[in-house]
Coordinates of C-alpha atoms and ligand atoms in Angstrom, one line a residue:
X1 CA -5.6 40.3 27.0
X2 CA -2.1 41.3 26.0
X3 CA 0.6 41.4 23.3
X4 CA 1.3 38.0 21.5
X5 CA 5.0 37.9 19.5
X6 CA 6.5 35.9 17.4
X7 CA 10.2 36.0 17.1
X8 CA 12.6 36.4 20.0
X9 CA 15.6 38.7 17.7
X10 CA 16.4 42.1 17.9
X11 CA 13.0 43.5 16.8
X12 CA 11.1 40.8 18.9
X13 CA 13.1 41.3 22.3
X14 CA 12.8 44.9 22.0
X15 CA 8.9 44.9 21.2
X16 CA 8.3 42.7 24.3
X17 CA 10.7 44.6 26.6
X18 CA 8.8 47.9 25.7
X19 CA 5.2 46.3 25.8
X20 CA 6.0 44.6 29.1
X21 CA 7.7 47.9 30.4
X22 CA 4.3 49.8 29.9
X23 CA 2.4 47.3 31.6
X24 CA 1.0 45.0 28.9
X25 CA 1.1 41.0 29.4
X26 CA 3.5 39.5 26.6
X27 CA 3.3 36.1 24.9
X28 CA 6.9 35.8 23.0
X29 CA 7.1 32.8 20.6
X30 CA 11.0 32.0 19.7
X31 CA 11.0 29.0 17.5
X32 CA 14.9 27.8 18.1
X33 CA 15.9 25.4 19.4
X34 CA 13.1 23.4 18.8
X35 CA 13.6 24.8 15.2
X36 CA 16.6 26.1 14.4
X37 CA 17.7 28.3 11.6
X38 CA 20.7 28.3 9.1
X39 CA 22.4 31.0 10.4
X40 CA 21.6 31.3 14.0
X41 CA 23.8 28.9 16.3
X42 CA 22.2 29.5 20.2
X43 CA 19.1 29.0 21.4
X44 CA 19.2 32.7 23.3
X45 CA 17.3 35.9 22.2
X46 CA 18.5 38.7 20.0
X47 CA 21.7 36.7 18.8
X48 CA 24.0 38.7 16.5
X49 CA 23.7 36.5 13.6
X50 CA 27.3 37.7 11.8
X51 CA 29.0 41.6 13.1
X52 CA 29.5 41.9 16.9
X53 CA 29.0 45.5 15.6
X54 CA 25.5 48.2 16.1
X55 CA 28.2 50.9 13.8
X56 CA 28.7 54.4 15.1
X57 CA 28.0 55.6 18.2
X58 CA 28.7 59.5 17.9
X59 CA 25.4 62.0 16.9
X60 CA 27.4 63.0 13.4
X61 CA 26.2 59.9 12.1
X62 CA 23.0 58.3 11.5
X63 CA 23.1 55.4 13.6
X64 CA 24.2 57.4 16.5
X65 CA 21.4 59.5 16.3
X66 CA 19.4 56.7 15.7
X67 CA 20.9 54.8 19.3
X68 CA 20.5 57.9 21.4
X69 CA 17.1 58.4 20.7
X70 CA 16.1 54.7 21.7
X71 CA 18.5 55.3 24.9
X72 CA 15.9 58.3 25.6
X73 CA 12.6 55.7 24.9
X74 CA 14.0 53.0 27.2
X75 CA 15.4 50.4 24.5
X76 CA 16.4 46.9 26.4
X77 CA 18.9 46.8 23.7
X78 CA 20.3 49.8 24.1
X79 CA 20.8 48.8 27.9
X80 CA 22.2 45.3 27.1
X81 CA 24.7 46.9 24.5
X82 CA 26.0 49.2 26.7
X83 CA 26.4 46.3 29.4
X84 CA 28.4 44.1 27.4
X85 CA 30.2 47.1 25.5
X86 CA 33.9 45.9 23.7
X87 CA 36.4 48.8 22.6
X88 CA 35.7 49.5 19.2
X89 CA 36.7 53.2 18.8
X90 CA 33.6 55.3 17.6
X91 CA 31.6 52.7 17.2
X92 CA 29.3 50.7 19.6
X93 CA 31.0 46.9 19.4
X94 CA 29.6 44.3 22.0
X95 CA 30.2 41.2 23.0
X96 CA 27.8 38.5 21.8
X97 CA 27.5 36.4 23.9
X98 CA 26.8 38.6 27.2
X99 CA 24.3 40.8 25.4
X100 CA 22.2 38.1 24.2
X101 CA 22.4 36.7 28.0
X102 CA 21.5 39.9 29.1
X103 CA 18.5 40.1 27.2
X104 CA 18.0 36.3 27.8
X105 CA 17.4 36.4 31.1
X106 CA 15.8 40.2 31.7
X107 CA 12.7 39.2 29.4
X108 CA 12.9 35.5 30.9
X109 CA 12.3 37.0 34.5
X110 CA 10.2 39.8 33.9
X111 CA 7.0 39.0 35.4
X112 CA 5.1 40.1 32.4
X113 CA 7.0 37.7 29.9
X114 CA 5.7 34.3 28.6
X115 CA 8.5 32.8 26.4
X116 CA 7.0 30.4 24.3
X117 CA 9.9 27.6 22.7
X118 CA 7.6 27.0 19.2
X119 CA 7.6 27.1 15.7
X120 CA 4.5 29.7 14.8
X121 CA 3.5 28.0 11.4
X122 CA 0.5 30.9 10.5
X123 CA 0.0 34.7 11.9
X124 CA -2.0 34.1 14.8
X125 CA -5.3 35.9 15.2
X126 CA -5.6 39.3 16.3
X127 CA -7.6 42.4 17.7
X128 CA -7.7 45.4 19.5
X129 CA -7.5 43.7 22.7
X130 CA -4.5 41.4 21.9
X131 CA -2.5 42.8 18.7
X132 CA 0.4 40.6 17.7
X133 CA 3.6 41.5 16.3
X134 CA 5.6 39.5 13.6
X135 CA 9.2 40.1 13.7
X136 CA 10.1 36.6 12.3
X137 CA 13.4 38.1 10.3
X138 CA 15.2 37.4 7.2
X139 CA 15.1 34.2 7.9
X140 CA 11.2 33.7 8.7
X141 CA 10.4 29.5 8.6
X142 CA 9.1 28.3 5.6
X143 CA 5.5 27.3 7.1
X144 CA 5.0 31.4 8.3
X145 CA 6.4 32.7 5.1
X146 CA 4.2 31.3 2.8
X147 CA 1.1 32.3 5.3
X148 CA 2.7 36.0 4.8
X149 CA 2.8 35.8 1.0
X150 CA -1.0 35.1 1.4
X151 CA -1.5 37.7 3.8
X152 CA 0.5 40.4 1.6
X153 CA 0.4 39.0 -2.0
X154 CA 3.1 36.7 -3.0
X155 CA 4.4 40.2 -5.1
X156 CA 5.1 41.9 -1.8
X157 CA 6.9 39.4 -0.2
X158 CA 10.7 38.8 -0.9
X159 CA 12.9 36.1 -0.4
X160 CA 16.4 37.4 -1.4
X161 CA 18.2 40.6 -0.8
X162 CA 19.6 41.7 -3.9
X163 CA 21.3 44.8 -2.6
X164 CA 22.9 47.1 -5.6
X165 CA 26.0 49.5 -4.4
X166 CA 25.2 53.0 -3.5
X167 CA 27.5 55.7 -4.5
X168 CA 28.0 59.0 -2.9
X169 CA 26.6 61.5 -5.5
X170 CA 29.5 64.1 -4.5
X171 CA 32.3 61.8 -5.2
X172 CA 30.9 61.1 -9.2
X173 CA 32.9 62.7 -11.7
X174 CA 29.7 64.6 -13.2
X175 CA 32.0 65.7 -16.2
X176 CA 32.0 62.0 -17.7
X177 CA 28.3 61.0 -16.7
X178 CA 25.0 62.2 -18.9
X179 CA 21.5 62.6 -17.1
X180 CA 18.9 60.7 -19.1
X181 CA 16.4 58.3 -19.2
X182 CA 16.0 55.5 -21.7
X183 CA 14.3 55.8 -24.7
X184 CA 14.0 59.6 -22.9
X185 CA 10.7 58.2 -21.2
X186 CA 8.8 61.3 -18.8
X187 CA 10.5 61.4 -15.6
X188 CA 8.9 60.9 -12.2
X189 CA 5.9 58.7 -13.2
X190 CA 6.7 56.4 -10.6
X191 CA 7.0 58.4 -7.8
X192 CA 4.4 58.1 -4.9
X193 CA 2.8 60.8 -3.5
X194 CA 2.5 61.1 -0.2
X195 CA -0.3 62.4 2.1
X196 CA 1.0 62.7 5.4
X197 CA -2.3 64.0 6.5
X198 CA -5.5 61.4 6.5
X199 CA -5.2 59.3 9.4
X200 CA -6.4 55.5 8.8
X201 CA -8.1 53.1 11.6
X202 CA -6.0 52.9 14.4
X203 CA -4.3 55.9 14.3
X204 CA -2.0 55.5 11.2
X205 CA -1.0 57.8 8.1
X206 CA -2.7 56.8 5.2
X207 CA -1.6 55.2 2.3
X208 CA 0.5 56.0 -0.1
X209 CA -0.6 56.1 -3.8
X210 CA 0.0 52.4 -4.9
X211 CA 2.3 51.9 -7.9
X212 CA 2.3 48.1 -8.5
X213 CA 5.4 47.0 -6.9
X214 CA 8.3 46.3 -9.0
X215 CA 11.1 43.3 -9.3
X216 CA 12.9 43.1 -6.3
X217 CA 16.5 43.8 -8.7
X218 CA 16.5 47.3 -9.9
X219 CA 15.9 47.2 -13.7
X220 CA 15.1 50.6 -15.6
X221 CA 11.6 51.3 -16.5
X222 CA 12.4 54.5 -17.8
X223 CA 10.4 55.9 -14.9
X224 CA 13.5 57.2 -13.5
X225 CA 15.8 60.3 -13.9
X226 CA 19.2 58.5 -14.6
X227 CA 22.9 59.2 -14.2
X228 CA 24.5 57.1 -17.1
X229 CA 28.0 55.9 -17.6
X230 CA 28.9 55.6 -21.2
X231 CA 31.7 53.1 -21.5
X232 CA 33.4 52.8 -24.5
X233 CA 34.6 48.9 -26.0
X234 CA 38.1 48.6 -24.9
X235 CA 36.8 50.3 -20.8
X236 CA 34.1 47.6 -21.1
X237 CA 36.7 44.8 -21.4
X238 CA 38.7 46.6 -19.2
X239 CA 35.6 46.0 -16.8
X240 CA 34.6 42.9 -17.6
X241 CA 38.0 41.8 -17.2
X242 CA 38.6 43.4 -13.3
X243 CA 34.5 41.7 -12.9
X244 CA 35.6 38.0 -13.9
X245 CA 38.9 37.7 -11.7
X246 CA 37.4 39.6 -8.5
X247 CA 37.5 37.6 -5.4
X248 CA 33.7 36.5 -4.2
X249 CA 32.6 36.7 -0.6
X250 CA 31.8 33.6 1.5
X251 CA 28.6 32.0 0.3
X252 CA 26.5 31.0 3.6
X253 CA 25.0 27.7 3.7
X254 CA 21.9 29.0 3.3
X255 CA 22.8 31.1 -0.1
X256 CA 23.4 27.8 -1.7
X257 CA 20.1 27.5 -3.5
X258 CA 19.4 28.8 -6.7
X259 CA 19.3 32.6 -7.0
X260 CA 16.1 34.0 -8.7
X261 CA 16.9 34.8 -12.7
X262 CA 15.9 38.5 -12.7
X263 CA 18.1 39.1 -9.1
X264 CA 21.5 37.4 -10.4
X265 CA 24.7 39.0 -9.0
X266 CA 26.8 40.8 -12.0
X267 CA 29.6 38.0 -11.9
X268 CA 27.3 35.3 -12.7
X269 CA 26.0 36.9 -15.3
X270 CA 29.4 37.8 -16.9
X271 CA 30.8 34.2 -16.6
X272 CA 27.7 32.9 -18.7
X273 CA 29.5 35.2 -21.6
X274 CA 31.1 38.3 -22.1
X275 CA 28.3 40.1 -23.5
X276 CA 26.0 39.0 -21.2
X277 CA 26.1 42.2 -19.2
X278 CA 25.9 43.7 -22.8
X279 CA 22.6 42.9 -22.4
X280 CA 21.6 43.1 -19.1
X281 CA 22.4 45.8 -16.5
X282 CA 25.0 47.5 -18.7
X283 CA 22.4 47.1 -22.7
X284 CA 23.1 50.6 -24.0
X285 CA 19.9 50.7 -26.3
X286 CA 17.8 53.7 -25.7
X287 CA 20.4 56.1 -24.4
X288 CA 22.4 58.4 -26.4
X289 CA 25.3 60.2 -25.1
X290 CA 24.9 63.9 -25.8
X291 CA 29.1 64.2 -26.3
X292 CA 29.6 61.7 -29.0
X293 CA 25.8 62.0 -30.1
X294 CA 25.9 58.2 -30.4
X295 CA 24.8 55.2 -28.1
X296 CA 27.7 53.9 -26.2
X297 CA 28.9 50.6 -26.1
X298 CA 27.8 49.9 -22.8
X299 CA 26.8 51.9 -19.7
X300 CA 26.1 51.7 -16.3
X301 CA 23.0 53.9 -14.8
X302 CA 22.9 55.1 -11.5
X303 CA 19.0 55.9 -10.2
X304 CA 18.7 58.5 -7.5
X305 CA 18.5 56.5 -3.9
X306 CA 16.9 59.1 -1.4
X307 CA 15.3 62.3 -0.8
X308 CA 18.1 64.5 -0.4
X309 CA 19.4 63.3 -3.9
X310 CA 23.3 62.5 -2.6
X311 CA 22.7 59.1 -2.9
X312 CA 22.8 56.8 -6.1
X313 CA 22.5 53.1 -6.6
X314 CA 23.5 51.1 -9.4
X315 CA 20.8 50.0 -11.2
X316 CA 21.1 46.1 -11.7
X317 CA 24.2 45.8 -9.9
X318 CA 23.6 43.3 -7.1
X319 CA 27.0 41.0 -6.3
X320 CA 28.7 39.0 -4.0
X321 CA 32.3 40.3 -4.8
X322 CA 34.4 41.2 -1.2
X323 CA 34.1 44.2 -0.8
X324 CA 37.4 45.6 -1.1
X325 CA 37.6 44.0 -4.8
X326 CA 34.4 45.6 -5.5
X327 CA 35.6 49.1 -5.0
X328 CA 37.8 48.1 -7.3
X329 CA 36.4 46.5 -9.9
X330 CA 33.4 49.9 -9.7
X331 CA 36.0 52.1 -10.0
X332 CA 36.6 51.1 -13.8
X333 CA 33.4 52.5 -14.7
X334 CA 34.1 55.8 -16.2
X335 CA 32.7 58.5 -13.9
X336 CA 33.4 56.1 -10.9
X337 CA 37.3 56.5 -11.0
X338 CA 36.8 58.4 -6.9
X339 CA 33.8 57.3 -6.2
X340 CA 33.3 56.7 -2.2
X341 CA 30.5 54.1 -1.5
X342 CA 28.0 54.5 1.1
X343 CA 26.5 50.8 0.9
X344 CA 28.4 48.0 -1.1
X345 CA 26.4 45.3 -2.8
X346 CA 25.5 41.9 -1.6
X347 CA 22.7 39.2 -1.9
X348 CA 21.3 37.2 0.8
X349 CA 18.7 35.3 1.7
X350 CA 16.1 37.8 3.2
X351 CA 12.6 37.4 3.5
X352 CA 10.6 41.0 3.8
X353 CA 7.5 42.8 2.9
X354 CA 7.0 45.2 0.6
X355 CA 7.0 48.0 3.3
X356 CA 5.1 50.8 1.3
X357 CA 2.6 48.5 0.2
X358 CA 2.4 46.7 3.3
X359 CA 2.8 49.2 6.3
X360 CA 1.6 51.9 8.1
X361 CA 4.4 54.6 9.9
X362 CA 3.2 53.0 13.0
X363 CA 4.1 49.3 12.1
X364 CA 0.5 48.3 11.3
X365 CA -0.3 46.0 8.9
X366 CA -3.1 48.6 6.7
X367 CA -5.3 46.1 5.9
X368 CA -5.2 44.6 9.3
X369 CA -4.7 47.2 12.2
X370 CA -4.0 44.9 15.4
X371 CA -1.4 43.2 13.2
X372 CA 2.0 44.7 13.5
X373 CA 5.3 43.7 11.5
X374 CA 8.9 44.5 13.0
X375 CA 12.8 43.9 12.2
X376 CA 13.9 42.8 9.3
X377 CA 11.1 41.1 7.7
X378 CA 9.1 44.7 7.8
X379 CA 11.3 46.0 5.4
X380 CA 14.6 47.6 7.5
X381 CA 18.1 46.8 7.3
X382 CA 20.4 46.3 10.1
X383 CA 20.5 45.2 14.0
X384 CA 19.7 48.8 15.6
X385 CA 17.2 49.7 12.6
X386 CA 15.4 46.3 13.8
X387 CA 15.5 46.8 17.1
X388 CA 14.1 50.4 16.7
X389 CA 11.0 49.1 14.7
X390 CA 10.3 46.3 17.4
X391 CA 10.3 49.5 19.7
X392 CA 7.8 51.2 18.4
X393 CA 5.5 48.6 17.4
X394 CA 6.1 47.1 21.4
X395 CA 5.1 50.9 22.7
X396 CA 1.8 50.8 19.6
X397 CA 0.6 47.5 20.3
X398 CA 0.4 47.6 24.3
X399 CA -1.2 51.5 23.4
X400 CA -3.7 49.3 21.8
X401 CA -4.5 47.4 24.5
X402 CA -5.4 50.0 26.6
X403 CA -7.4 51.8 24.1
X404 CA -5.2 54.0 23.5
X405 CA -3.8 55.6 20.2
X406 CA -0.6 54.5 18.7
X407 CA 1.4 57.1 17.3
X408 CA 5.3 57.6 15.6
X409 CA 8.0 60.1 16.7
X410 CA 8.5 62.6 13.6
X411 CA 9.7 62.5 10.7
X412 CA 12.4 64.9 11.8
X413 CA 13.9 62.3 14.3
X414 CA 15.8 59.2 12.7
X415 CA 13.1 56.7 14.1
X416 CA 10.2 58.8 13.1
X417 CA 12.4 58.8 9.1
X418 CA 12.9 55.1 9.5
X419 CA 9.2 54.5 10.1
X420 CA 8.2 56.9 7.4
X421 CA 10.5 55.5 4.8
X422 CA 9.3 51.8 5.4
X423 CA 5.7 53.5 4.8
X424 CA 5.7 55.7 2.0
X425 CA 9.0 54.9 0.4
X426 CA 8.4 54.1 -3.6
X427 CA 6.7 50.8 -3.8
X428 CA 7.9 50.4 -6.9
X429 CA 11.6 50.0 -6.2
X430 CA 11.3 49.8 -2.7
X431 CA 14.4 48.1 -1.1
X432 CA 15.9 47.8 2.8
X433 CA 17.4 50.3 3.9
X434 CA 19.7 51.1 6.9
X435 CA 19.0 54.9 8.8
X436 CA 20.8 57.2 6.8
X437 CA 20.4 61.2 7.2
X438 CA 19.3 61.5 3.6
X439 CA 16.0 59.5 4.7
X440 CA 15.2 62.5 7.6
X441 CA 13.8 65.1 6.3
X442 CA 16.1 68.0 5.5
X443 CA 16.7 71.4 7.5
X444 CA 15.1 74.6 6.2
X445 CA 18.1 76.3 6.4
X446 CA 21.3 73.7 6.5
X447 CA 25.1 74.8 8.3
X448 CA 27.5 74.4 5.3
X449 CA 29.6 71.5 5.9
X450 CA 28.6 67.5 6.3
X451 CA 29.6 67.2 9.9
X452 CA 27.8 70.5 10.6
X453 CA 25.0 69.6 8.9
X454 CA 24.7 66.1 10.6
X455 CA 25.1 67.6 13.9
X456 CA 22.3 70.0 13.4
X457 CA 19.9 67.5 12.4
X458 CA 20.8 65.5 15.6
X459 CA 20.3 68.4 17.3
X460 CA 16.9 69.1 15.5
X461 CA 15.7 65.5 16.2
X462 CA 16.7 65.0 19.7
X463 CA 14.8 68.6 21.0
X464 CA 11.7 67.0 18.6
X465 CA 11.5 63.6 20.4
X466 CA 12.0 64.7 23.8
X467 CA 9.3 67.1 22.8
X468 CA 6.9 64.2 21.5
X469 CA 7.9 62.0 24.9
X470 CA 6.3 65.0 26.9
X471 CA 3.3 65.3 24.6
X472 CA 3.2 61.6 24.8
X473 CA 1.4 60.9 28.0
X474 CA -1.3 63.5 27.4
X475 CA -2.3 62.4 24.0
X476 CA -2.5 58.8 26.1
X477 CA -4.6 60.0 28.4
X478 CA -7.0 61.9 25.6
X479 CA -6.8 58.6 23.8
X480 CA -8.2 56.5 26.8
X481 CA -10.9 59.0 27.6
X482 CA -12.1 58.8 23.9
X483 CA -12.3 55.1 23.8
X484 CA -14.0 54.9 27.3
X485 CA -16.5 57.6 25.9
X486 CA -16.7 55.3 22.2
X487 CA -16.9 52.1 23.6
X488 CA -20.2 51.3 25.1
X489 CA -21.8 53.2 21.9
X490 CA -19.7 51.2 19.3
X491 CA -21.5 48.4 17.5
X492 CA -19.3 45.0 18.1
X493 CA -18.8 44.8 14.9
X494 CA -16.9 47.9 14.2
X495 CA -14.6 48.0 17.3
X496 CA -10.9 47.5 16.0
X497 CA -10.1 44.1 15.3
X498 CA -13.2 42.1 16.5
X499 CA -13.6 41.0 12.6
X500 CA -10.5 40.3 12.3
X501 CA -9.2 36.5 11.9
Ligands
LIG1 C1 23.5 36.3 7.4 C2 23.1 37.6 7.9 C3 24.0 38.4 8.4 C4 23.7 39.7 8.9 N1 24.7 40.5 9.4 C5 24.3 41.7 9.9 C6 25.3 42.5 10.5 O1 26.5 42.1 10.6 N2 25.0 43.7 11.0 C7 23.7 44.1 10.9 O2 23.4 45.3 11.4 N3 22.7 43.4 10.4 C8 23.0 42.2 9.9 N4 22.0 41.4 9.3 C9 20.7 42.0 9.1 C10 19.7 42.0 10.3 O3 20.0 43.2 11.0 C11 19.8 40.9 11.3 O4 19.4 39.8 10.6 C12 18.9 41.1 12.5 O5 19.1 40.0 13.3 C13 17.5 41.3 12.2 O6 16.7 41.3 13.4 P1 15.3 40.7 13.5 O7 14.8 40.7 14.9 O8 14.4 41.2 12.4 O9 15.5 39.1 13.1 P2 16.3 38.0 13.9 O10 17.3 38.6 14.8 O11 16.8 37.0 12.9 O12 15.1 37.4 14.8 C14 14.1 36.7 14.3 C15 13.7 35.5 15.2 O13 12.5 34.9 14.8 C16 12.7 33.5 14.9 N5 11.7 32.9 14.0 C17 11.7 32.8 12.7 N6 10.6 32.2 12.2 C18 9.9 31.9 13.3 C19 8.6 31.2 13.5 N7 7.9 30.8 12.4 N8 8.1 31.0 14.7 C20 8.8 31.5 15.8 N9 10.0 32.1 15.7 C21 10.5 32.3 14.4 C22 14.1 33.2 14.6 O14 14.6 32.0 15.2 C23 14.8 34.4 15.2 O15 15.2 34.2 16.5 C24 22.3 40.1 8.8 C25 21.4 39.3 8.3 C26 21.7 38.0 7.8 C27 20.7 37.1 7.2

């Protein structure tokens, strides 16, 4: 009995630091350096594969939020960062080296802890009694990859990051953009609905209403309600000009390979010919700009990124430019002249799940309950967002071996958001995404102001998950009662996980 793992990063370190911490015996299987990877260069757990940096550290923002409330659940990274803290202003900077020796050594002599040295080429079997977790990462071996495309449907499972910029909706000048959608097609059909109500085996939220999942580049459907840039010839050439000169980032060795046709970066696509973008991301057909009454020569559309609608990405517009040339080269687009980003573009190599299609709230695989997926491979972006999945699916799958139910944090606190956006995000265009504040849901009544407003929802999500860690034991306790009472009566074949592979 106990909690098999497989993948000693961020995610994996944290699950098996919070399965171990609640008593549950934990098998971790880290396949370097019997197997190394293309990015990775030690052989220790949770190495910082690029930034030394886990971002801001104050409770204005996000990821502060988000770092406080896995202080208050016990995070092992959280500890270790704080041990091997460098100055880096606001932000939460360590350094490398100690952390991942900190980690290292406290799963490697915690009396609890198997670390496994092995290459995990299938998901292992699982059940109620011993749930595994897969937190495997972008860069998931070749042999476990292809078993997850059979597991999830080679449509749910990607292999590059094709990450479009996001724009702050405040800082577009809305007097030069048009709201439309091509060909005016009915807004909203490809929205999910979602049902936070209807639990599913194990404890989970149900499932959201499937939408067959989408191209992993953003492409318009005309499901969505669009923010168009017109642009007119000569600001096209102005464009493409500032596109074709702009300095690219470093390639990795691992980004050498072939990039997928429908995901290619903007400035591969414009050095195959200057119209090519004509055609592509920027193909004016279907839109008709309401000033001139006329299609434009070429425009850019911005799709609507999160709930609280102050996000936009655009559509398409995946590249490897630096990022200070991409500021740029966007801000030729008309409408984009000021426009502040939140996220700039990039592709990578990335291998993740279609998390809406794939996951429960809790981390569960639907379709396989005792089967957890954490970190980036379950659909989140970013060290602390990784870590703070592997949390909670740590904390579910030892609650499973004791019969207990698992359960999320709400929505209303960033982890609770993160979990819920991985779940019942839209399928359809359903992309990584870091812990923003426009993911948690919104306050009833909001202080006017950004900083105010942040500060309030901190406040909000703080008070809600000390208030779930008090509920937390009792809910345990009713949990283990129920199963004690359940489990002599329940036929073999229906107790969680006993069918399962
Ligand atoms: C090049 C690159 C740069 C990034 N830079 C940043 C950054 O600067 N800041 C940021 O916040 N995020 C960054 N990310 C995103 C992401 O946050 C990190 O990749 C993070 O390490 C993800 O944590 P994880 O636990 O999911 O995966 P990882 O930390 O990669 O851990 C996964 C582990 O699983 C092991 N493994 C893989 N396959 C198997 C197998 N079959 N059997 C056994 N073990 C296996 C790997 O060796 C690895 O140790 C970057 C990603 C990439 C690819």
């Amino acid at each position: 009995m106990g909690v098999r793992i497989v993948g000693g990063g961020l995610a994996g370190s944290e699950a098996a630091w919070q399965a171990a911490a609640s008593g549950a015996r934990v098998t971790l299987y880290e396949m370097r350096p019997v197997r190394p990877t293309a990015v990775h260069k030690t052989d220790r757990l949770a190495e910082l594969v690029c930034s030394n940096s886990f971002r801001g550290d104050k409770l204005d923002n996000a990821v502060g939020l988000l770092k406080e409330e896995m202080r208050r659940l016990g995070s092992l990274v959280m500890r270790a960062a704080e041990a091997s803290r460098v100055p880096a202003g606001a932000a939460l900077a360590v350094d490398r080296e100690r952390f991942a020796d900190i980690i290292t050594r406290t799963l490697d002599d915690h009396p609890l802890v198997t670390i496994v040295r092995e290459e995990i080429a299938s998901i292992p079997a699982s059940s109620g009694d011993e749930p595994v977790i897969v937190a495997t990462g972008p860069l998931t071996s070749d042999a476990l990859s292809a078993d997850l495309a059979s597991l999830v449907g080679q449509g749910h499972l990607y292999f590059y990051d094709a990450i479009s910029p996001i724009v702050l909706a405040e800082t577009i000048d809305m007097s030069k953009v048009f709201r439309q959608s091509r060909w005016g097609r009915s807004l909203r059909r490809g929205l999910v609905e979602v049902d936070l109500g209807r639990p599913v085996q194990g404890g989970a939220s149900s499932a959201p209403t499937s939408e067959p999942a989408g191209p992993a580049c953003g492409v318009d459907d005309g499901q969505g309600d669009y923010l168009n840039c017109p642009l007119t010839r000569e600001e096209y050439e102005r464009f493409y000009d500032g596109l074709v000169t702009a300095e690219s980032a470093t390639v990795h060795d691992f980004d050498k390979e072939r990039f997928f046709e429908g995901c290619l970066p903007i400035e591969v696509m414009a050095h195959r010919g200057r119209d090519t973008l004509r055609f592509g991301p920027m193909k004016p057909v279907g839109l008709v700009d309401p000033r001139t009454g006329r299609e434009p020569y070429a425009a850019v559309q911005l799709r609507q990124d999160n709930l609280a609608g102050d996000h936009f990405s655009l559509v398409g517009f995946q590249t490897q430019i630096k990022w200070a040339d991409q500021a740029r080269v966007l801000r030729l687009i008309p409408g984009l002249e000021n426009a502040e980003f939140v996220r700039f573009g990039m592709v990578h190599r990335n291998t993740y799940v279609n998390g809406p299609t794939v996951l429960a709230d809790t981390w569960q695989v639907r379709t396989r309950p005792s089967l957890f997926f954490a970190g980036q491979m379950s659909g989140v972006e970013g060290y602390v967002e990784s870590a703070a999945s592997g949390l909670l699916a740590g904390l579910n799958a030892a609650a499973m071996t004791r019969g207990e139910p698992v359960s999320t944090p709400p929505r209303t606190t960033a982890i609770g958001a993160l979990s819920y956006y991985v779940s019942h995000a839209n399928p359809a265009h359903y992309e990584p995404s870091n812990i923003t504040f426009g993911i948690m849901q919104p306050l009833e009544r909001a202080p006017k102001g950004k900083k105010l407003r942040n500060e309030a929802l901190s406040a909000r999500a703080l008070a809600d998950l000390d208030a779930w860690l008090v509920l937390r034991p009792i809910r345990q306790a009713q949990g283990r009662q129920e199963h004690e009472r359940t489990r002599d009566n329940a036929r073999p074949e229906l107790v969680e996980g006993r069918a399962e592979r």
